[in-house]
Amino acid sequence: MPPQWSYDENSSEKLRSLGNKEVNKKPMILSKNISVDLGSTSEIAMEENEPGNTNLLQSKMMERQKPVVINQNLKDDVSKVVETGLAHQIEGNGSPTDLRSVNEVQDSQAGDMEGIETQTDCVKSPSLKEVVSTRSKKVRKWKQNARSSAFQKTISKVPSPIRQKMILSHLAKSPRKGSPSSIHASPTYGRAFNLSPCKGDGGKEADIEKSTKMKVVFASQEENLAVKKQKGMHGVKMPRNPWSDGPEYVTQCPIPAGTNFTQEINFSTEEGTLWWHAHSDWSRATVHGAIIIYPAHGTTYPYPKPYGEQTIVLASWYKADVMEVYEEAVASGAEFNTSDAFTINGQPGALFDCSTGTTFRLPVKKGETYLLRIINAILNEEMFFGIAQHNLTVVGTDGFYTKPINTEYIMITPGQTMDVLVTANQPASYYYMAASPFSDSEAAFDNATTTAILQYIGNQSAPSPIPLPTLPGTNDTTAASNFTTKFRSLASSDHPISVPKNITKHILMTVSVNLIFCPNDSCSGTPDGDRLGASLNNQSFVFPSTDILEAYTRNNFSEFTTDFPLEPPIYFNFTGDVNVTVYTGQGTKVIELEYGEVVELVYQGTNVGNAQNHPMHLHGFSFYLVGTGLGNFNNQTDPDNYNLIDPPEVNTIQLPKKGWAAIRFVADNPGVWFLHCHFERHTTWGMAVAIIVKNGGTTSTSMRPRPAYMPPCPNS
């Protein structure tokens, strides 16, 4: 039986105390309104790449967004072939279907489209024999480079546990031309990362293609990825390995310029589309890419096999250097400038004069079905997406399959991924796919629409105008809600779920945009000289000077405290009118959980400051979204309507404006894990908290040891 929560109808004075600047000159200690006991590898080495000036009119954007590709259970070389561009379907046994390359068809059609500049940089996929032969030669060459006398002299005195990592970094610095078999693993804006071979689990050679522009990884479920910049592997659970999770000052300190750090990424039950991105300031605007995990051998997709597939990445585009945008707002305490455009696979689309000739095009064969792997990498906007005159079928989200959702559009929030089937069943022509923002708040947002073209293969000319999809209006909350509430897990014998039932830890967490007091009214976030802020349970997260994981494992409790409140400091009508200014406390407070605790966490949206949707993401776990609703959560009646039969298993949820969302998970992944809003401006303002899951009683239920090759924090 959950504890009974109630709301104080006479809370105005307490709210006013929250609005008192004098109270907030130092971290606040607030008494609760009600006394409640709440119960309890392959490896990839990626060169460091700092985001630069992404000028919309001058920078050259990449023409294809290519994913990192993972096959869950690679046992033979036949399973290690994935084609570039519009990849052919991979069978359950890992072998590609015998289809004509769509890229080959596209190249043969180059120049045949009227009014649209074509892109012809795709290459024909090689045969299996060519792939294996080419890969073997390159692995031998890389080994020879690693044995060079100069490099061996450099590492001769390095302890053996980190010697292999240095070899990886050394190999990654020797660029060569891309192999036809490579898959792009670049961020949207063409910032390339190098790959290098290494030993996977069991000492076997990992199958890697390396290039300064084209990237590929073929990895088994038990192998590891490795990257050389703080990257968050979004949606990868990282069992027992928080050391490589990526968020700066949470699981590691920033990597100093000119140095390397290798993240080892462990896959477990994930299957479908995930993604990776920088997890430092706003670097993910330009540093991100896809991760694709295919079905294991002997299995296949739980839906009709698609003819081909394409990764679709939605991203933000700034004319200014995005880091300057970030730094200006942080310095002043004011709102962040919005982006200047959105992109689909690096291109704003034909609605922008500067990119009419480079609009991304997806060639399709009439009558065939394609799998779109859609990722919302946009910084601060939720998006509607659709394709003119074509229905969509959603079959997965966040690396897990769902019951099919037939729809004319999707609504996807930052951080989410969706696997969507589309059948080319319309008259052969050209059709726009488009994405436009959803916003139900008063906050500024980019109101641009980005487009790409679904192009039927053939000799037809482009119509004038090319039809656009009819997407919901920018503030159509009904359309957004109608879509987001449709998700259900398969919950089948082939794809079972395990929804936690016996809850041992209840958490109620208010989610608010509010203010932070500035001494002497020195900030320009508001007319009163305050700073814009955001909070969870009226606590704004402050990043420490030493990362929390490092401090925790060294028993350095000067960097954080374990007193994050598990319920709001004051109960009031969270979604009603709030007529007082509410300031947030600040500090590095964390939630501490015992290993194995069964957690129900209810996010409660508030009308403090600026009410709006929030994309809430939790690292280290997938969880079940068991319920959502509008208004204040009632823990006595709302659980009666929970979906405990087939709730979606996800890692990011859309908390509705002035509403609530309940999630459940088992705290069975020891480590330090970041929970935050995936709107970058809100995370920057403090809408985040770290969760520490303690070690269990055995080696297999405890964190892996701190890696010897991990650079320590300067202050540790």
XYZ file of C-alpha atoms in Angstrom:
716
model
C 0.000 0.000 0.000
C 1.584 3.306 -1.019
C 1.763 6.135 1.515
C -1.101 8.577 1.367
C -0.128 11.943 -0.037
C -2.348 14.979 0.481
C -2.264 18.588 -0.625
C -2.262 21.544 1.739
C -5.003 23.977 0.771
C -3.417 26.596 3.035
C 0.021 26.489 1.481
C 0.150 30.043 0.118
C 2.298 31.323 2.982
C 4.725 28.445 2.625
C 4.901 29.087 -1.094
C 5.613 32.717 -0.371
C 8.476 31.604 1.837
C 9.835 29.737 -1.165
C 9.535 33.003 -3.021
C 11.508 34.955 -0.456
C 14.925 35.864 -1.833
C 16.356 36.136 1.659
C 15.557 32.476 2.292
C 17.356 31.488 -0.862
C 20.697 33.159 -0.399
C 21.986 29.762 0.670
C 20.784 26.177 0.055
C 17.327 25.791 1.494
C 16.207 23.333 4.157
C 12.453 22.947 3.953
C 10.165 21.088 6.301
C 7.600 18.725 4.875
C 3.961 19.688 5.001
C 2.874 16.186 5.882
C 4.631 13.468 7.844
C 4.895 10.433 5.607
C 7.123 7.348 5.774
C 7.951 6.759 2.141
C 9.331 3.271 2.476
C 11.750 2.361 1.641
C 33.419 -5.400 -28.447
C 34.343 -4.733 -30.521
C 35.763 -1.363 -29.607
C 35.697 1.938 -31.423
C 38.260 4.645 -30.796
C 36.782 8.000 -31.746
C 38.903 11.110 -32.113
C 37.941 14.016 -29.875
C 35.945 16.535 -31.870
C 34.869 19.843 -30.462
C 31.763 21.442 -31.943
C 32.679 24.396 -34.076
C 30.871 27.208 -35.824
C 27.920 25.598 -37.569
C 27.097 28.475 -39.882
C 23.966 27.627 -41.807
C 25.036 29.482 -44.931
C 28.695 28.566 -45.021
C 29.264 25.152 -43.439
C 29.051 22.049 -45.586
C 26.639 19.510 -44.151
C 27.057 15.803 -44.528
C 24.840 14.104 -47.083
C 24.124 10.928 -45.168
C 23.649 10.078 -41.517
C 25.091 6.610 -41.003
C 24.692 4.592 -37.819
C 26.901 2.480 -35.679
C 25.528 -1.000 -36.334
C 25.437 -3.751 -33.743
C 24.411 -7.366 -34.399
C 23.395 -9.010 -31.157
C 24.926 -12.426 -31.674
C 27.542 -12.558 -34.434
C 28.867 -16.084 -34.851
C 30.183 -16.193 -38.397
C 31.439 -13.847 -41.063
C 28.223 -14.137 -43.077
C 26.431 -12.157 -40.377
C 28.913 -9.306 -40.518
C 27.702 -7.587 -43.670
C 25.694 -4.393 -43.354
C 25.284 -2.174 -46.375
C 25.835 1.558 -46.523
C 23.173 4.157 -47.093
C 19.733 2.608 -47.402
C 20.790 -0.711 -45.859
C 19.178 -3.924 -47.025
C 17.241 -5.974 -44.543
C 19.311 -8.278 -42.329
C 17.695 -11.704 -42.026
C 17.318 -13.498 -38.715
C 20.449 -15.489 -39.540
C 22.353 -12.309 -40.250
C 22.660 -12.674 -44.034
C 21.485 -9.890 -46.351
C 18.592 -10.442 -48.701
C 19.375 -10.736 -52.373
C 18.138 -7.340 -53.423
C 19.418 -4.836 -55.916
C 21.213 -2.042 -54.091
C 18.921 0.944 -53.782
C 22.002 3.134 -53.758
C 23.041 1.598 -57.082
C 19.614 2.407 -58.462
C 19.853 5.934 -57.105
C 23.208 6.473 -58.765
C 21.793 5.273 -62.069
C 19.017 7.824 -61.690
C 21.379 10.730 -60.955
C 20.484 13.808 -62.906
C 17.021 12.586 -63.866
C 15.143 14.681 -61.323
C 13.874 18.040 -62.343
C 14.340 20.997 -60.032
C 16.264 19.047 -57.403
C 20.018 18.678 -57.197
C 20.932 15.024 -56.758
C 23.413 13.447 -54.372
C 25.563 10.713 -55.841
C 28.130 9.909 -53.182
C 26.732 6.476 -52.365
C 28.746 3.429 -53.292
C 27.754 -0.066 -54.280
C 27.976 -2.555 -51.451
C 30.790 -5.095 -51.789
C 30.445 -8.831 -51.793
C 30.966 -10.798 -48.595
C 34.293 -12.091 -49.902
C 35.479 -8.554 -50.616
C 34.452 -7.375 -47.152
C 36.237 -10.173 -45.305
C 39.355 -9.970 -47.480
C 39.617 -6.184 -47.223
C 39.025 -6.222 -43.493
C 41.703 -8.862 -42.854
C 44.319 -6.917 -44.813
C 43.535 -3.739 -42.910
C 43.706 -5.434 -39.527
C 47.153 -6.783 -40.383
C 48.266 -3.313 -41.516
C 47.038 -1.706 -38.311
C 48.919 -4.295 -36.253
C 52.086 -3.459 -38.169
C 51.599 0.242 -37.391
C 51.151 -0.556 -33.713
C 54.452 -2.424 -33.719
C 56.411 0.559 -35.053
C 59.617 1.139 -33.096
C 58.755 4.722 -32.176
C 55.407 3.776 -30.743
C 56.732 0.699 -28.959
C 59.427 2.850 -27.360
C 56.753 5.247 -26.155
C 54.715 2.587 -24.417
C 57.491 0.233 -23.350
C 57.231 1.367 -19.736
C 53.440 1.635 -19.644
C 51.678 -0.962 -17.451
C 50.081 -3.679 -19.547
C 46.455 -3.003 -18.497
C 46.496 0.335 -20.304
C 48.919 -0.515 -23.104
C 46.180 -1.863 -25.366
C 44.219 1.361 -24.945
C 47.222 3.399 -26.057
C 47.583 1.160 -29.089
C 43.950 1.869 -29.973
C 44.512 5.605 -29.710
C 47.701 5.359 -31.800
C 45.962 3.400 -34.533
C 43.096 5.854 -34.703
C 45.448 8.640 -35.779
C 46.309 7.092 -39.182
C 43.567 8.155 -41.609
C 42.932 6.292 -44.806
C 40.269 6.219 -47.460
C 36.976 4.704 -46.537
C 36.083 1.158 -47.433
C 32.924 0.565 -49.470
C 31.710 -1.672 -46.679
C 31.854 1.070 -44.077
C 28.904 2.579 -42.276
C 28.959 6.261 -41.375
C 28.989 6.791 -37.642
C 29.283 10.543 -37.875
C 27.405 13.302 -36.146
C 24.852 15.104 -38.253
C 27.209 17.832 -39.363
C 29.897 15.658 -40.852
C 32.316 15.634 -37.934
C 34.124 12.369 -38.495
C 35.448 9.907 -35.956
C 38.128 7.300 -36.556
C 37.677 3.641 -35.742
C 40.359 1.093 -34.960
C 40.567 -2.671 -34.352
C 41.007 -4.165 -30.943
C 40.481 -7.310 -28.964
C 36.927 -8.088 -27.967
C 35.852 -10.356 -25.127
C 37.672 -13.661 -25.161
C 40.595 -12.137 -27.016
C 39.009 -12.501 -30.449
C 39.665 -9.895 -33.059
C 36.861 -7.368 -33.363
C 35.594 -6.675 -36.860
C 36.112 -2.989 -37.497
C 36.460 -0.796 -40.540
C 38.323 2.480 -39.940
C 38.095 5.714 -41.876
C 38.243 9.444 -41.394
C 34.819 9.697 -42.966
C 33.165 6.281 -43.076
C 32.735 4.213 -39.958
C 31.386 0.770 -39.068
C 31.252 -1.517 -36.079
C 30.133 -5.128 -36.082
C 29.890 -6.309 -32.496
C 28.427 -9.194 -30.583
C 26.131 -8.673 -27.624
C 28.903 -9.283 -25.107
C 31.559 -7.085 -26.716
C 32.285 -3.464 -25.951
C 32.374 -0.132 -27.686
C 35.097 2.335 -26.812
C 35.095 6.073 -27.525
C 37.540 8.934 -26.920
C 35.358 11.827 -25.802
C 32.584 11.994 -23.280
C 29.761 10.294 -25.111
C 26.510 9.162 -23.583
C 25.357 5.893 -25.098
C 21.721 6.886 -24.876
C 19.552 3.963 -23.839
C 22.425 1.516 -23.325
C 22.050 0.156 -19.791
C 25.782 -0.297 -19.170
C 25.362 -3.119 -16.617
C 27.673 -2.603 -13.626
C 29.785 -0.181 -15.652
C 28.889 3.427 -14.797
C 32.522 4.402 -15.459
C 31.774 4.629 -19.173
C 28.312 6.160 -19.027
C 29.600 9.597 -20.030
C 27.863 12.555 -18.304
C 30.511 15.014 -17.192
C 30.844 15.564 -13.447
C 28.423 12.685 -12.850
C 30.407 9.622 -13.935
C 33.633 11.260 -15.077
C 35.395 14.591 -15.211
C 35.987 16.344 -18.544
C 38.747 14.889 -20.687
C 41.570 17.461 -20.932
C 42.458 18.677 -24.403
C 45.086 16.524 -26.043
C 44.355 13.470 -23.897
C 42.277 10.353 -24.465
C 39.829 8.313 -22.473
C 38.375 5.038 -23.666
C 34.774 4.267 -22.781
C 33.823 0.587 -22.815
C 30.171 0.189 -23.688
C 28.341 -3.004 -22.700
C 25.145 -4.148 -24.379
C 22.591 -6.374 -22.664
C 18.903 -6.704 -23.601
C 18.653 -3.772 -26.008
C 17.376 -4.452 -29.534
C 16.456 -1.846 -32.124
C 17.488 1.794 -32.468
C 19.481 3.706 -29.860
C 21.945 6.556 -30.244
C 25.055 8.142 -28.824
C 25.819 11.784 -28.180
C 28.223 14.055 -26.368
C 27.261 14.594 -22.737
C 29.162 17.780 -22.043
C 27.535 21.248 -22.098
C 25.695 21.542 -25.459
C 28.187 19.561 -27.517
C 25.553 17.052 -28.571
C 24.207 19.643 -31.020
C 26.950 18.484 -33.368
C 28.294 15.304 -31.797
C 25.792 12.473 -32.118
C 24.959 9.400 -34.160
C 22.916 6.207 -34.284
C 23.403 2.799 -32.702
C 21.511 -0.073 -34.316
C 21.160 -3.470 -32.654
C 19.820 -6.176 -34.962
C 17.953 -9.332 -33.900
C 20.083 -12.211 -32.661
C 20.705 -15.292 -34.796
C 17.732 -17.578 -35.010
C 15.330 -14.694 -34.444
C 13.881 -11.988 -36.604
C 11.808 -8.844 -36.333
C 8.360 -9.277 -34.768
C 6.846 -7.617 -37.831
C 6.974 -8.216 -41.607
C 10.501 -8.025 -42.920
C 11.166 -4.591 -44.480
C 12.781 -4.322 -47.897
C 15.277 -1.722 -46.685
C 15.933 0.687 -43.860
C 17.154 4.224 -43.276
C 18.235 6.151 -40.208
C 16.489 9.526 -39.895
C 18.126 11.936 -37.444
C 16.351 15.152 -36.478
C 18.777 17.778 -35.192
C 19.178 21.469 -34.348
C 21.102 23.940 -36.512
C 22.561 27.232 -35.325
C 24.081 29.962 -37.460
C 26.184 30.964 -34.471
C 28.654 28.751 -32.668
C 26.370 26.722 -30.420
C 28.879 26.968 -27.572
C 28.709 30.754 -27.721
C 24.924 30.500 -27.475
C 25.346 28.289 -24.428
C 27.998 30.406 -22.711
C 26.149 33.703 -23.196
C 22.986 32.373 -21.581
C 24.836 30.701 -18.718
C 26.735 33.912 -17.981
C 23.626 36.110 -17.956
C 21.052 33.761 -16.490
C 18.703 34.577 -19.372
C 16.829 32.353 -21.823
C 18.866 30.599 -24.508
C 18.605 31.721 -28.112
C 16.649 29.268 -30.228
C 18.138 27.359 -33.132
C 17.890 28.766 -36.663
C 16.682 25.580 -38.301
C 16.066 21.889 -37.825
C 17.641 19.262 -40.020
C 16.867 15.805 -41.349
C 20.147 13.921 -41.744
C 22.089 17.161 -41.706
C 19.954 19.108 -44.190
C 17.369 21.810 -43.341
C 15.485 20.939 -46.521
C 13.902 22.600 -49.496
C 11.983 25.187 -47.468
C 15.344 26.927 -46.886
C 16.845 28.602 -49.952
C 20.366 27.718 -48.857
C 19.697 23.981 -48.919
C 17.229 23.360 -51.734
C 19.935 21.583 -53.695
C 21.069 19.343 -50.869
C 17.782 18.173 -49.365
C 18.088 14.617 -48.092
C 16.336 12.121 -50.388
C 15.182 8.607 -49.603
C 14.752 6.517 -52.800
C 12.073 3.817 -52.499
C 10.785 1.046 -54.730
C 7.040 1.062 -55.326
C 5.217 -1.599 -53.369
C 8.005 -2.208 -50.859
C 8.078 -1.526 -47.108
C 10.930 0.332 -45.432
C 12.027 0.674 -41.833
C 12.801 4.222 -40.707
C 14.916 4.476 -37.571
C 13.993 7.954 -36.326
C 16.055 9.748 -33.667
C 15.222 13.114 -32.119
C 18.636 14.668 -31.426
C 17.163 18.191 -31.285
C 18.235 20.198 -28.256
C 15.027 21.785 -26.994
C 11.976 20.924 -29.094
C 9.575 18.024 -29.379
C 8.656 17.267 -32.982
C 5.798 16.041 -35.108
C 6.936 13.963 -38.106
C 5.076 12.586 -41.104
C 5.294 11.726 -44.800
C 2.845 13.188 -47.305
C 0.087 10.737 -48.318
C 1.763 7.817 -46.534
C 0.675 6.105 -43.331
C 3.230 5.145 -40.713
C 3.386 2.103 -38.452
C 5.403 2.454 -35.248
C 6.896 -0.901 -34.204
C 9.501 0.083 -31.629
C 10.827 2.827 -29.407
C 13.952 3.325 -27.287
C 15.447 -0.035 -28.262
C 12.365 -2.146 -27.473
C 9.549 -3.433 -29.672
C 5.964 -2.232 -29.339
C 2.592 -3.346 -30.537
C 2.053 -1.757 -33.982
C 0.688 1.790 -33.955
C -0.878 2.869 -37.246
C -0.773 6.631 -37.576
C -0.460 9.557 -39.981
C 2.176 11.230 -37.801
C 4.408 10.630 -34.820
C 5.352 12.925 -31.960
C 8.911 12.336 -30.793
C 10.645 14.108 -27.933
C 14.377 14.872 -27.606
C 16.202 11.698 -26.637
C 13.614 9.305 -28.022
C 14.022 6.888 -30.908
C 11.243 5.270 -32.909
C 11.244 2.431 -35.425
C 8.644 3.187 -38.076
C 7.492 1.176 -41.107
C 6.335 2.946 -44.264
C 5.097 1.262 -47.435
C 5.647 2.881 -50.832
C 2.064 2.295 -51.957
C 1.235 5.637 -53.578
C 1.587 6.711 -57.224
C 5.271 6.893 -58.133
C 6.306 10.470 -57.474
C 8.041 12.702 -54.927
C 6.661 13.257 -51.419
C 7.959 15.437 -48.622
C 8.678 13.982 -45.240
C 8.619 16.815 -42.726
C 9.161 17.552 -39.053
C 7.762 20.573 -37.220
C 7.840 21.488 -33.519
C 5.267 20.878 -30.833
C 5.216 23.435 -28.029
C 2.502 24.032 -25.454
C 4.319 26.596 -23.329
C 5.165 30.279 -23.376
C 8.880 29.586 -23.762
C 10.562 30.638 -26.988
C 11.095 27.858 -29.517
C 12.269 27.374 -33.088
C 9.143 27.280 -35.251
C 10.899 26.054 -38.394
C 9.924 23.032 -40.478
C 12.563 20.717 -41.877
C 11.933 18.536 -44.910
C 13.366 15.614 -46.835
C 12.071 13.834 -49.934
C 10.644 10.344 -50.299
C 11.475 9.652 -53.956
C 10.011 6.718 -55.855
C 12.575 5.097 -58.116
C 11.681 5.674 -61.757
C 11.708 8.224 -64.552
C 8.925 10.458 -63.232
C 9.513 14.183 -62.841
C 9.085 15.986 -59.556
C 5.613 17.544 -59.228
C 5.260 21.225 -58.556
C 4.709 21.644 -55.736
C 5.855 18.466 -54.034
C 3.114 17.560 -51.532
C 3.749 18.200 -47.848
C 2.333 16.097 -45.014
C -0.445 17.564 -42.912
C 1.017 17.726 -39.430
C -0.776 18.799 -36.237
C -0.542 22.425 -35.203
C 2.333 23.633 -33.080
C 0.269 23.678 -29.870
C -2.065 20.765 -30.634
C -1.916 19.057 -27.251
C -4.729 16.673 -28.191
C -2.787 15.345 -31.168
C 0.329 14.967 -29.038
C -1.516 13.157 -26.259
C -3.471 10.918 -28.629
C -0.210 9.613 -30.045
C 1.926 9.304 -26.913
C -0.697 7.304 -25.001
C -0.882 4.533 -27.630
C 2.376 2.756 -26.778
C 2.210 -0.837 -25.533
C 4.904 -3.471 -25.153
C 4.621 -6.696 -27.129
C 4.553 -8.679 -23.870
C 4.751 -11.909 -25.867
C 6.531 -15.213 -25.301
C 9.298 -14.103 -27.668
C 9.501 -10.637 -26.125
C 8.406 -10.986 -22.501
C 8.297 -8.176 -19.985
C 8.524 -8.143 -16.206
C 6.640 -5.236 -14.669
C 7.605 -4.652 -11.011
C 4.658 -5.199 -8.684
C 5.812 -5.111 -5.054
C 7.086 -1.559 -4.655
C 9.594 -0.914 -1.871
C 10.505 2.704 -2.662
C 8.003 5.430 -3.577
C 9.254 8.729 -4.996
C 7.107 11.719 -5.937
C 9.140 14.246 -7.918
C 7.864 17.676 -8.926
C 9.288 19.025 -12.178
C 9.420 22.808 -12.425
C 10.887 25.744 -14.288
C 11.482 28.485 -11.739
C 14.068 31.038 -10.622
C 17.450 31.093 -8.925
C 18.340 34.021 -6.716
C 21.206 36.215 -7.944
C 23.101 38.295 -5.351
C 22.597 42.035 -5.812
C 20.103 41.400 -8.618
C 23.091 40.853 -10.900
C 21.541 38.517 -13.480
C 19.438 39.377 -16.500
C 17.198 36.319 -16.579
C 14.240 38.337 -15.276
C 13.391 42.029 -14.810
C 14.137 41.550 -11.095
C 17.721 40.553 -11.813
C 17.303 36.838 -11.133
C 18.477 33.773 -13.025
C 16.210 31.332 -14.830
C 16.329 27.949 -13.180
C 14.762 24.508 -13.148
C 14.337 21.955 -10.416
C 13.189 18.552 -9.220
C 11.416 18.727 -5.857
C 12.532 22.351 -5.700
C 16.204 21.353 -5.850
C 18.334 22.644 -8.718
C 21.210 20.277 -9.444
C 24.695 21.781 -9.216
C 27.490 19.920 -10.974
C 30.361 19.295 -8.530
C 34.061 19.896 -9.093
C 34.827 16.168 -8.932
C 32.500 13.703 -10.591
C 30.070 12.004 -8.235
C 31.114 8.474 -9.165
C 34.756 9.202 -8.396
C 33.838 10.902 -5.130
C 31.432 8.131 -4.111
C 33.893 5.305 -4.680
C 36.581 7.215 -2.763
C 34.194 8.053 0.101
C 34.604 11.747 -0.634
C 31.298 13.065 0.657
C 32.336 16.694 0.396
C 31.201 16.727 -3.243
C 27.592 15.643 -2.696
C 24.985 14.852 -0.075
C 22.461 12.010 0.012
C 19.522 14.071 1.242
C 17.649 14.689 -2.004
C 13.981 14.846 -0.934
C 11.886 11.880 -2.093
C 8.756 14.021 -2.085
C 8.002 17.732 -2.582
C 8.973 20.007 0.315
C 5.474 21.504 0.211
C 2.263 19.966 -1.116
C 0.065 22.455 -2.944
C -2.103 22.493 -6.036
C 0.840 21.812 -8.351
C -1.096 22.329 -11.566
C -3.257 25.241 -10.445
C -2.474 28.939 -10.611
C 0.713 29.831 -8.757
C 0.734 33.548 -8.039
C 4.006 33.805 -6.141
C 7.592 33.619 -7.310
C 9.144 30.306 -6.317
C 12.909 30.129 -5.976
C 14.747 26.843 -6.013
C 17.358 25.540 -3.627
C 20.712 24.591 -5.123
C 23.114 21.811 -4.352
C 24.542 18.458 -5.370
C 21.989 16.255 -3.673
C 21.616 12.643 -4.799
C 19.124 9.816 -4.358
C 20.583 6.695 -2.756
C 18.955 3.307 -3.398
C 19.719 -0.115 -2.009
C 20.522 -2.769 -4.589
C 17.355 -4.589 -5.636
C 14.879 -1.979 -4.434
C 11.693 -1.890 -6.477
C 11.041 1.735 -7.335
C 7.951 3.631 -8.385
C 8.823 7.178 -9.393
C 6.001 9.591 -10.185
C 6.941 12.749 -12.061
C 4.566 15.592 -11.260
C 4.492 18.562 -13.609
C 3.821 21.941 -12.029
C 2.548 25.334 -13.064
C 5.440 27.039 -11.295
C 7.233 29.408 -13.649
C 6.386 28.030 -17.056
C 4.378 24.818 -17.346
C 5.214 22.589 -20.304
C 5.989 19.043 -21.389
C 9.279 17.576 -20.182
C 11.230 14.690 -21.769
C 12.576 12.861 -18.716
C 15.453 10.427 -19.245
C 17.156 7.989 -16.858
C 20.618 6.564 -17.506
C 21.508 2.967 -16.672
C 17.994 1.563 -16.923
C 15.018 0.927 -19.078
C 11.788 1.312 -17.151
C 8.073 0.737 -17.564
C 5.750 3.680 -18.081
C 2.756 2.384 -16.147
C 0.560 5.473 -16.160
C 0.081 9.099 -17.150
C -2.592 11.672 -16.494
C -3.447 15.336 -16.224
C -3.702 17.305 -13.006
C -2.281 16.344 -9.618
C -1.352 12.713 -9.074
C -3.578 10.931 -6.559
C -1.694 7.988 -5.141
C -4.863 6.430 -3.767
C -6.914 6.333 -6.960
C -4.629 6.826 -9.965
C -2.743 3.524 -9.493
C -6.051 1.733 -10.070
C -5.737 2.747 -13.716
C -2.100 1.703 -14.177
C -1.255 -0.506 -17.123
C 0.596 -3.416 -15.538
C -0.135 -5.799 -18.425
C 1.771 -4.365 -21.387
C 3.246 -0.948 -20.506
C 5.975 0.338 -22.838
C 9.575 -0.326 -21.789
C 11.522 2.869 -22.507
C 14.335 5.108 -21.269
C 12.761 8.524 -22.034
C 9.184 9.629 -21.385
C 7.088 12.667 -22.197
C 5.784 14.190 -18.981
C 2.600 16.023 -20.014
C 2.116 19.683 -19.221
C 0.358 20.080 -15.871
C 0.228 16.319 -15.562
C 2.019 13.298 -14.149
C 3.752 10.148 -15.308
C 4.521 7.034 -13.251
C 7.439 4.726 -14.010
C 8.659 1.525 -12.367
C 12.041 -0.183 -12.351
C 14.203 -2.449 -10.222
C 17.404 -0.870 -8.914
C 19.565 -3.777 -10.089
C 22.341 -1.825 -11.825
C 24.895 -0.630 -9.255
C 26.548 2.700 -9.923
C 25.813 6.390 -10.288
C 23.174 7.228 -12.891
C 21.978 10.587 -14.172
C 18.281 11.457 -14.312
C 17.480 14.632 -16.227
C 15.193 16.485 -18.582
C 16.380 16.037 -22.178
C 15.669 19.667 -23.015
C 19.241 20.922 -22.834
C 18.260 24.301 -21.423
C 16.441 22.626 -18.529
C 19.361 20.340 -17.677
C 21.645 23.379 -17.774
C 19.319 25.142 -15.346
C 19.385 22.213 -12.916
C 16.470 19.905 -13.799
C 18.457 16.811 -12.899
C 19.552 14.525 -10.094
C 22.023 11.676 -9.730
C 20.868 8.290 -8.443
C 23.323 6.076 -6.584
C 22.471 2.371 -6.604
C 24.558 0.647 -3.947
C 26.477 -2.550 -4.601
C 24.788 -5.855 -3.886
C 26.336 -8.576 -1.815
C 28.205 -10.365 -4.614
C 30.692 -9.561 -7.343
C 28.011 -9.970 -10.009
C 25.782 -7.437 -8.234
C 28.520 -4.874 -7.665
C 30.122 -2.188 -9.792
C 33.083 -3.142 -11.868
C 36.361 -1.781 -10.500
C 37.504 1.660 -11.506
C 39.408 1.290 -14.797
C 43.153 1.742 -14.465
C 43.229 3.829 -17.641
C 40.629 6.349 -16.458
C 42.189 9.760 -15.808
C 41.492 11.023 -12.297
C 39.730 14.286 -11.669
C 42.013 17.262 -10.975
C 40.530 17.756 -7.507
C 40.441 14.114 -6.463
